[in-house]
Tab-separated table of C-alpha atoms and ligand atoms in Angstrom:
chain	number	residue	atom	x	y	z
K	10	UNK	CA	118.984	-0.164	10.593
K	11	UNK	CA	119.161	-2.224	7.483
K	12	UNK	CA	115.622	-3.020	6.383
K	13	UNK	CA	114.452	-5.661	4.045
K	14	UNK	CA	111.854	-3.189	2.549
K	15	UNK	CA	112.363	0.474	3.408
K	16	UNK	CA	109.647	2.813	3.187
K	17	UNK	CA	110.852	4.754	-0.014
K	18	UNK	CA	113.775	4.541	-2.020
K	19	UNK	CA	115.158	6.850	-4.634
K	20	UNK	CA	115.421	5.873	-8.419
K	21	UNK	CA	118.760	7.489	-8.696
K	22	UNK	CA	121.551	6.398	-11.122
K	23	UNK	CA	124.014	7.120	-13.682
K	24	UNK	CA	122.134	9.972	-15.250
K	25	UNK	CA	121.642	11.782	-11.994
K	26	UNK	CA	125.265	11.551	-11.324
K	27	UNK	CA	126.489	12.870	-15.014
K	28	UNK	CA	123.624	15.454	-14.858
K	29	UNK	CA	125.371	16.727	-11.592
K	30	UNK	CA	128.797	16.692	-12.621
K	31	UNK	CA	127.936	18.749	-15.733
K	32	UNK	CA	126.901	21.466	-13.704
K	33	UNK	CA	130.075	21.372	-11.911
K	34	UNK	CA	131.849	21.444	-15.151
K	35	UNK	CA	129.843	24.318	-16.437
K	36	UNK	CA	130.812	26.588	-13.392
K	37	UNK	CA	127.474	28.330	-12.602
K	38	UNK	CA	125.718	26.868	-9.535
K	39	UNK	CA	123.033	29.327	-8.695
K	40	UNK	CA	119.844	29.618	-10.591
K	41	UNK	CA	120.357	29.797	-14.242
K	42	UNK	CA	119.858	28.071	-17.411
K	43	UNK	CA	119.359	24.520	-16.326
K	44	UNK	CA	116.660	25.921	-14.004
K	45	UNK	CA	114.908	27.464	-16.582
K	46	UNK	CA	114.690	24.741	-18.400
K	47	UNK	CA	113.457	22.447	-15.689
K	48	UNK	CA	110.698	25.414	-15.054
K	49	UNK	CA	109.869	25.166	-18.777
K	50	UNK	CA	109.610	21.298	-18.829
K	51	UNK	CA	107.849	21.362	-15.402
K	52	UNK	CA	104.976	23.783	-16.841
K	53	UNK	CA	104.672	21.632	-19.764
K	54	UNK	CA	104.361	18.220	-17.877
K	55	UNK	CA	101.648	19.924	-15.517
K	56	UNK	CA	100.023	22.098	-18.402
K	57	UNK	CA	100.327	25.329	-16.491
K	58	UNK	CA	101.901	28.688	-18.094
K	59	UNK	CA	104.143	29.400	-15.519
K	60	UNK	CA	106.418	27.220	-13.201
K	61	UNK	CA	108.931	28.666	-10.810
K	62	UNK	CA	111.423	26.402	-8.887
K	63	UNK	CA	112.264	27.131	-5.577
K	64	UNK	CA	114.004	25.947	-2.527
K	65	UNK	CA	111.203	23.343	-1.175
K	66	UNK	CA	107.522	23.244	-1.268
K	67	UNK	CA	107.162	24.984	2.099
K	68	UNK	CA	108.224	28.005	0.611
K	69	UNK	CA	106.403	27.527	-2.599
K	70	UNK	CA	103.197	27.275	-0.250
K	71	UNK	CA	104.430	30.542	1.615
K	72	UNK	CA	104.821	32.208	-1.630
K	73	UNK	CA	101.515	31.270	-2.926
K	74	UNK	CA	99.909	32.924	0.039
K	75	UNK	CA	101.924	36.184	-0.267
K	76	UNK	CA	101.159	36.253	-3.906
K	77	UNK	CA	97.279	35.940	-3.281
K	78	UNK	CA	97.648	38.883	-0.867
K	79	UNK	CA	96.714	36.482	2.009
K	80	UNK	CA	97.724	38.253	5.508
K	81	UNK	CA	96.378	39.179	9.046
K	82	UNK	CA	92.924	39.402	9.168
K	83	UNK	CA	92.637	36.581	6.749
K	84	UNK	CA	91.625	32.766	7.149
K	85	UNK	CA	92.567	29.857	4.995
K	86	UNK	CA	90.840	26.833	5.371
K	87	UNK	CA	92.837	23.359	5.373
K	88	UNK	CA	92.780	19.874	6.427
K	89	UNK	CA	94.322	18.749	9.351
K	90	UNK	CA	95.583	15.265	8.052
K	91	UNK	CA	98.488	16.561	6.100
K	92	UNK	CA	101.981	17.735	6.777
K	93	UNK	CA	102.444	20.638	9.084
K	94	UNK	CA	103.795	22.887	6.181
K	95	UNK	CA	100.479	23.009	4.575
K	96	UNK	CA	99.237	25.138	7.351
K	97	UNK	CA	102.581	26.759	8.546
K	98	UNK	CA	102.609	28.667	5.224
K	99	UNK	CA	99.425	30.563	6.189
K	100	UNK	CA	100.663	31.380	9.634
K	101	UNK	CA	103.955	32.680	8.163
K	102	UNK	CA	101.833	35.399	6.449
K	103	UNK	CA	99.975	36.503	9.395
K	104	UNK	CA	96.569	34.771	8.382
K	105	UNK	CA	94.865	32.339	10.668
K	106	UNK	CA	93.864	28.647	9.730
K	107	UNK	CA	90.747	26.896	9.924
K	108	UNK	CA	90.858	23.100	10.008
K	109	UNK	CA	88.311	21.258	7.956
K	110	UNK	CA	87.416	17.404	8.334
K	111	UNK	CA	88.213	15.081	5.532
K	112	UNK	CA	86.043	12.943	3.688
K	113	UNK	CA	85.991	9.605	5.512
K	114	UNK	CA	87.928	6.502	5.487
K	115	UNK	CA	87.402	6.025	1.674
K	116	UNK	CA	88.813	9.274	0.529
K	117	UNK	CA	91.493	11.087	3.100
K	118	UNK	CA	91.247	14.331	1.577
K	119	UNK	CA	89.673	17.540	2.594
K	120	UNK	CA	85.760	17.407	2.515
K	121	UNK	CA	83.901	19.860	0.326
K	122	UNK	CA	81.109	19.705	2.715
K	123	UNK	CA	83.371	20.402	5.512
K	124	UNK	CA	85.010	23.364	3.826
K	125	UNK	CA	81.779	25.159	3.131
K	126	UNK	CA	80.855	24.899	6.802
K	127	UNK	CA	84.406	26.443	7.702
K	128	UNK	CA	83.887	29.385	5.643
K	129	UNK	CA	83.488	33.066	7.492
K	130	UNK	CA	83.563	36.450	6.310
K	131	UNK	CA	87.337	36.145	6.674
K	132	UNK	CA	88.057	33.194	4.878
K	133	UNK	CA	90.342	34.056	1.624
K	134	UNK	CA	91.484	30.464	0.514
K	135	UNK	CA	91.055	26.849	0.369
K	136	UNK	CA	94.322	24.806	0.913
K	137	UNK	CA	93.728	21.715	-1.210
K	138	UNK	CA	95.988	18.798	-0.206
K	139	UNK	CA	96.182	16.066	-2.563
K	140	UNK	CA	97.074	13.393	-0.033
K	141	UNK	CA	99.468	10.756	-1.302
K	142	UNK	CA	98.843	12.126	-4.718
K	143	UNK	CA	95.287	11.405	-4.884
K	144	UNK	CA	92.907	14.363	-6.419
K	145	UNK	CA	90.930	16.243	-3.947
K	146	UNK	CA	87.009	16.607	-5.147
K	147	UNK	CA	88.531	19.718	-7.167
K	148	UNK	CA	85.306	20.289	-9.125
K	149	UNK	CA	83.311	20.895	-6.013
K	150	UNK	CA	86.214	23.087	-4.414
K	151	UNK	CA	86.514	24.932	-7.169
K	152	UNK	CA	82.685	25.432	-7.383
K	153	UNK	CA	82.772	26.632	-3.588
K	154	UNK	CA	85.656	28.812	-4.242
K	155	UNK	CA	83.798	30.603	-7.114
K	156	UNK	CA	80.608	30.953	-5.136
K	157	UNK	CA	82.458	32.808	-2.079
K	158	UNK	CA	84.947	34.418	-4.119
K	159	UNK	CA	87.807	32.450	-2.491
K	160	UNK	CA	91.270	31.254	-3.914
K	161	UNK	CA	92.293	27.840	-4.039
K	162	UNK	CA	95.911	26.882	-3.179
K	163	UNK	CA	96.780	23.378	-4.138
K	164	UNK	CA	99.380	21.670	-1.901
K	165	UNK	CA	100.572	19.312	-4.505
K	166	UNK	CA	103.528	17.939	-2.873
K	167	UNK	CA	102.559	14.282	-3.345
K	168	UNK	CA	101.123	14.782	-6.830
K	169	UNK	CA	103.547	15.404	-9.668
K	170	UNK	CA	102.091	13.729	-12.739
K	171	UNK	CA	98.797	13.377	-11.610
K	172	UNK	CA	95.520	14.605	-12.995
K	173	UNK	CA	91.768	14.856	-12.825
K	174	UNK	CA	89.203	14.955	-16.060
K	175	UNK	CA	92.730	15.149	-17.828
K	176	UNK	CA	93.939	18.379	-16.330
K	177	UNK	CA	97.107	18.419	-14.175
K	178	UNK	CA	96.896	18.486	-10.223
K	179	UNK	CA	98.306	21.834	-9.411
K	180	UNK	CA	96.473	23.704	-12.259
K	181	UNK	CA	93.162	23.636	-10.681
K	182	UNK	CA	93.905	26.514	-8.255
K	183	UNK	CA	95.252	29.866	-8.763
K	184	UNK	CA	98.653	28.241	-7.442
K	185	UNK	CA	99.803	24.818	-7.266
K	186	UNK	CA	103.028	23.680	-5.081
K	187	UNK	CA	104.986	20.705	-5.567
K	188	UNK	CA	107.873	19.209	-3.183
K	189	UNK	CA	111.158	17.658	-4.521
K	190	UNK	CA	112.301	16.560	-0.961
K	191	UNK	CA	114.032	13.250	-0.916
K	192	UNK	CA	111.280	10.767	-0.538
K	193	UNK	CA	108.992	12.350	-3.247
K	194	UNK	CA	107.961	10.923	-6.588
K	195	UNK	CA	110.315	13.506	-8.116
K	196	UNK	CA	113.298	14.035	-5.839
K	197	UNK	CA	116.301	16.461	-5.794
K	198	UNK	CA	116.982	16.167	-2.215
K	199	UNK	CA	115.192	19.460	-1.492
K	200	UNK	CA	113.414	21.374	-3.699
K	201	UNK	CA	110.018	22.710	-4.925
K	202	UNK	CA	108.094	24.222	-7.965
K	203	UNK	CA	105.097	26.636	-7.812
K	204	UNK	CA	103.023	26.629	-10.893
K	205	UNK	CA	99.994	29.063	-11.973
K	206	UNK	CA	98.490	30.113	-15.093
K	207	UNK	CA	98.271	33.865	-13.789
K	208	UNK	CA	101.135	36.239	-15.019
K	209	UNK	CA	100.675	38.744	-12.258
K	210	UNK	CA	101.073	35.783	-9.481
K	211	UNK	CA	104.054	34.418	-11.680
K	212	UNK	CA	105.536	38.101	-11.822
K	213	UNK	CA	105.078	38.427	-7.955
K	214	UNK	CA	106.445	35.111	-7.081
K	215	UNK	CA	109.600	35.570	-9.341
K	216	UNK	CA	110.580	38.908	-7.521
K	217	UNK	CA	109.710	37.542	-3.980
K	218	UNK	CA	111.713	34.417	-4.352
K	219	UNK	CA	114.841	36.377	-5.063
K	220	UNK	CA	114.788	39.299	-2.512
K	221	UNK	CA	112.233	41.691	-4.194
K	222	UNK	CA	114.889	42.145	-6.780
K	223	UNK	CA	114.318	43.112	-10.292
K	224	UNK	CA	117.191	41.454	-12.109
K	225	UNK	CA	118.852	38.128	-11.219
K	226	UNK	CA	122.520	37.751	-10.843
K	227	UNK	CA	122.002	35.221	-13.933
K	228	UNK	CA	120.599	38.109	-15.790
K	229	UNK	CA	123.301	40.093	-14.728
K	230	UNK	CA	126.042	37.481	-15.858
K	231	UNK	CA	124.499	37.250	-19.186
K	232	UNK	CA	125.014	41.024	-19.622
K	233	UNK	CA	121.008	41.566	-19.583
K	234	UNK	CA	121.177	44.052	-16.502
K	235	UNK	CA	123.907	45.871	-14.860
K	236	UNK	CA	121.903	47.040	-11.842
K	237	UNK	CA	118.866	46.016	-9.968
K	238	UNK	CA	115.940	47.584	-7.551
K	239	UNK	CA	114.447	46.098	-4.726
K	240	UNK	CA	110.736	46.759	-5.028
K	241	UNK	CA	109.421	44.652	-1.974
K	242	UNK	CA	110.335	42.763	1.010
K	243	UNK	CA	111.459	39.520	-0.581
K	244	UNK	CA	113.273	36.102	0.409
K	245	UNK	CA	115.990	34.095	-0.973
K	246	UNK	CA	113.857	30.929	-1.858
K	247	UNK	CA	115.943	30.206	-5.027
K	248	UNK	CA	116.882	26.550	-6.060
K	249	UNK	CA	120.551	25.895	-7.588
K	250	UNK	CA	121.412	24.481	-10.817
K	251	UNK	CA	122.407	20.991	-9.336
K	252	UNK	CA	119.235	20.404	-7.942
K	253	UNK	CA	117.842	21.579	-11.039
K	254	UNK	CA	119.819	19.292	-13.109
K	255	UNK	CA	118.859	16.313	-10.916
K	256	UNK	CA	115.111	17.466	-11.333
K	257	UNK	CA	115.463	17.187	-15.136
K	258	UNK	CA	116.649	13.650	-14.849
K	259	UNK	CA	113.794	12.850	-12.678
K	260	UNK	CA	111.319	14.619	-14.389
K	261	UNK	CA	111.838	12.158	-17.291
K	262	UNK	CA	111.472	9.203	-15.078
K	263	UNK	CA	108.424	10.502	-13.485
K	264	UNK	CA	105.705	8.966	-15.549
K	265	UNK	CA	107.018	5.817	-15.942
K	266	UNK	CA	107.873	6.019	-12.113
K	267	UNK	CA	104.264	6.939	-11.130
K	268	UNK	CA	102.964	3.998	-13.461
K	269	UNK	CA	105.118	1.387	-11.468
K	270	UNK	CA	103.877	2.879	-8.237
K	271	UNK	CA	100.166	2.173	-9.612
K	272	UNK	CA	100.985	-1.339	-10.115
K	273	UNK	CA	102.460	-1.902	-6.739
K	274	UNK	CA	99.316	-0.132	-5.361
K	275	UNK	CA	97.285	-2.479	-7.387
K	276	UNK	CA	99.305	-5.641	-6.099
K	277	UNK	CA	98.614	-4.306	-2.449
K	278	UNK	CA	94.962	-3.973	-2.727
K	279	UNK	CA	94.363	-7.326	-4.180
K	280	UNK	CA	97.012	-9.128	-1.682
K	281	UNK	CA	95.621	-7.372	1.254
K	282	UNK	CA	91.890	-7.740	0.322
K	283	UNK	CA	90.179	-9.700	3.078
K	284	UNK	CA	92.737	-8.969	5.487
K	285	UNK	CA	90.892	-6.572	7.699
K	286	UNK	CA	92.628	-3.397	6.895
K	287	UNK	CA	90.783	-0.474	4.997
K	288	UNK	CA	92.360	0.973	2.079
K	289	UNK	CA	91.807	4.363	1.338
K	290	UNK	CA	91.344	6.047	-2.201
K	291	UNK	CA	90.264	2.566	-3.918
K	292	UNK	CA	87.337	4.538	-5.680
K	293	UNK	CA	89.782	7.806	-6.528
K	294	UNK	CA	89.020	9.512	-9.540
K	295	UNK	CA	91.349	10.864	-12.338
K	296	UNK	CA	95.211	9.644	-12.678
K	297	UNK	CA	96.712	9.694	-9.060
K	298	UNK	CA	100.427	10.063	-8.585
K	299	UNK	CA	100.548	7.006	-6.080
K	300	UNK	CA	102.935	8.759	-3.782
K	301	UNK	CA	102.211	6.639	-0.759
K	302	UNK	CA	100.368	3.739	0.229
K	303	UNK	CA	98.067	4.139	3.464
K	304	UNK	CA	96.234	1.415	5.226
K	305	UNK	CA	93.728	1.965	8.160
K	306	UNK	CA	93.940	-0.971	10.611
K	307	UNK	CA	91.039	-2.593	12.081
K	308	UNK	CA	89.856	-1.162	15.629
K	309	UNK	CA	91.005	-4.301	17.366
K	310	UNK	CA	94.564	-3.731	16.528
K	311	UNK	CA	97.355	-1.794	18.697
K	312	UNK	CA	99.075	0.451	15.949
K	313	UNK	CA	102.387	0.816	18.167
K	314	UNK	CA	102.622	-2.718	18.508
K	315	UNK	CA	101.721	-3.265	14.832
K	316	UNK	CA	104.567	-0.864	13.501
K	317	UNK	CA	106.996	-2.660	15.877
K	318	UNK	CA	106.196	-6.125	14.657
K	319	UNK	CA	106.684	-4.635	11.193
K	320	UNK	CA	109.966	-3.351	12.163
K	321	UNK	CA	111.139	-6.665	13.875
K	322	UNK	CA	110.302	-8.293	10.313
K	323	UNK	CA	112.612	-5.537	8.572
K	324	UNK	CA	109.604	-3.672	7.003
K	325	UNK	CA	109.700	-0.060	7.565
K	326	UNK	CA	106.204	1.783	8.025
K	327	UNK	CA	105.339	5.315	8.830
K	328	UNK	CA	102.290	7.634	10.014
K	329	UNK	CA	100.602	9.981	7.519
K	330	UNK	CA	99.662	12.085	9.459
K	331	UNK	CA	99.670	13.045	13.154
K	332	UNK	CA	96.772	15.560	12.822
K	333	UNK	CA	97.997	19.047	12.818
K	334	UNK	CA	95.706	20.352	15.127
K	335	UNK	CA	97.056	17.836	18.095
K	336	UNK	CA	100.186	19.261	17.891
K	337	UNK	CA	101.426	21.269	20.873
K	338	UNK	CA	101.911	24.465	19.131
K	339	UNK	CA	98.646	24.045	16.986
K	340	UNK	CA	96.892	23.091	20.353
K	341	UNK	CA	97.980	26.154	22.190
K	342	UNK	CA	96.889	28.496	19.062
K	343	UNK	CA	93.600	26.795	18.522
K	344	UNK	CA	92.647	25.362	21.660
K	345	UNK	CA	89.230	23.311	21.535
K	346	UNK	CA	89.617	22.372	17.721
K	347	UNK	CA	88.055	18.825	17.328
K	348	UNK	CA	87.902	16.956	14.240
K	349	UNK	CA	86.377	13.412	15.336
K	350	UNK	CA	86.680	11.764	11.879
K	351	UNK	CA	90.303	13.289	10.937
K	352	UNK	CA	91.381	11.924	14.381
K	353	UNK	CA	89.428	8.670	14.383
K	354	UNK	CA	91.197	7.914	11.074
K	355	UNK	CA	94.432	9.141	11.886
K	356	UNK	CA	94.634	6.875	14.801
K	357	UNK	CA	94.416	3.606	12.844
K	358	UNK	CA	96.484	4.837	9.576
K	359	UNK	CA	99.911	3.262	9.077
K	360	UNK	CA	101.880	3.815	5.539
K	361	UNK	CA	103.396	0.938	4.010
K	362	UNK	CA	106.652	0.997	1.859
K	363	UNK	CA	106.170	2.272	-1.937
K	364	UNK	CA	108.795	3.047	-4.383
K	365	UNK	CA	109.270	2.234	-8.039
K	366	UNK	CA	112.153	0.082	-7.357
K	367	UNK	CA	110.212	-2.301	-5.199
K	368	UNK	CA	110.070	-5.644	-6.710
K	369	UNK	CA	107.024	-8.121	-6.550
K	370	UNK	CA	109.042	-10.087	-3.812
K	371	UNK	CA	109.119	-7.072	-1.571
K	372	UNK	CA	105.309	-6.450	-1.954
K	373	UNK	CA	104.959	-10.115	-0.849
K	374	UNK	CA	107.190	-9.492	2.288
K	375	UNK	CA	105.306	-6.533	3.218
K	376	UNK	CA	101.964	-8.351	2.771
K	377	UNK	CA	103.405	-11.302	4.526
K	378	UNK	CA	104.428	-9.214	7.467
K	379	UNK	CA	101.149	-7.231	7.646
K	380	UNK	CA	99.324	-10.364	8.085
K	381	UNK	CA	101.686	-11.684	10.814
K	382	UNK	CA	101.975	-8.396	12.483
K	383	UNK	CA	98.116	-7.957	12.632
K	384	UNK	CA	97.841	-11.423	14.527
K	385	UNK	CA	100.500	-10.192	17.031
K	386	UNK	CA	99.087	-6.806	17.555
K	387	UNK	CA	95.320	-7.924	17.892
K	388	UNK	CA	94.064	-6.446	21.399
K	389	UNK	CA	91.202	-8.815	22.090
K	390	UNK	CA	91.442	-12.451	21.100
K	391	UNK	CA	94.095	-13.930	19.268
K	392	UNK	CA	93.745	-13.476	15.643
K	393	UNK	CA	95.725	-16.259	13.540
K	394	UNK	CA	97.593	-15.355	10.395
K	395	UNK	CA	95.598	-15.740	7.465
K	396	UNK	CA	92.313	-14.735	9.479
K	397	UNK	CA	89.763	-13.279	7.120
K	398	UNK	CA	87.028	-11.330	8.754
K	399	UNK	CA	83.521	-11.869	7.825
I	2	PLP	C1	101.661	17.542	2.022
I	2	PLP	C2	103.018	17.954	2.043
I	2	PLP	N1	102.981	19.508	1.745
I	2	PLP	C3	103.959	20.225	1.816
I	2	PLP	C4	105.454	19.461	2.357
I	2	PLP	C5	106.531	20.355	2.244
I	2	PLP	O1	107.660	19.957	1.500
I	2	PLP	P1	109.047	20.398	1.364
I	2	PLP	O2	109.594	19.443	2.510
I	2	PLP	O3	109.862	20.259	0.167
I	2	PLP	O4	109.074	21.894	1.951
I	2	PLP	C6	105.257	18.288	2.275
I	2	PLP	C7	106.611	17.313	2.500
I	2	PLP	O5	106.741	16.538	3.176
I	2	PLP	C8	104.104	17.319	2.310
I	2	PLP	O6	104.240	16.106	2.268
């Protein structure tokens, strides 16, 4: 379908093409010098001692859990209003998940009070997911973690370039994980990054992402090593040089693109004000990455109808997220989990288009479509376009 305004769009141009071609011309495709450069620059950007590039954020989260020694018999506390990868990563290790409620309609991130209520003797870690690139309440989460001797893993898939109290998101916990999936703020198609300040975690992740081997093909190519040992059960979670080259170009654009995302978010907020939709994160602290723009429809609106109407007007929308504990696999694994706040809010959530290349006219098209679609999706009495409740 040809959208008038798609949900997301890449900021890709000649620089990315040149960077990919340069890798092909150098004839070294697997992880090597370009990846090292991306890791160094990414570490400097977020303010972490180590950054390790990997295949995607899902494996970064898996490696984070493994490097922290999380496994069978352990529990990880996580929100349900996130992508399923956030909690799958813990399950891969044999650990179990305990779902905590989000803060509320104003803040869709995990609630520190709910985290505290989920802690059991088996709890080992808190998975703090920065929804939309908006910071979780990290001061409180760290304080809880310190008091109960828990690890904090940050799912910063949405949050490259975001910070709280001047400290990069991803560096508040023991480990931070970023996604370079094609709709993300920094995109390489597939790709991800794990950051940490701890040398022991970095060392462990370095081995685990490459079969538990003590040297890389790249080291051997450079003559730094002739052989290798396998010292633990590892994986092939490596990135490649083409993606790293794309990542370097995208990293250069990241902060300016995050700023453009902020401008569009502000436009949305002022244009949608008074239309009857709730807008989470208006009071957000720190510097978000503005990855997506979620709205909450009024209870009187039929969401399916609303999204159909938006599609009819050429505007792509999405849902972030169907709560994880309601998926069949998770329902069977964790029957009876009930998160009324998360479920109530998730039912009303719709994500509007947001990407740096959006023009002011595009924002206006989306807002006009929201107004008309809300009218059409009203369950009770008809709502007229331009209607301002209250
Ligand atoms: C919050 C969150 N966590 C983790 C992931 C997984 O990222 P990846 O696709 O890079 O594995 C995503 C991807 O959409 C995500 O949105």
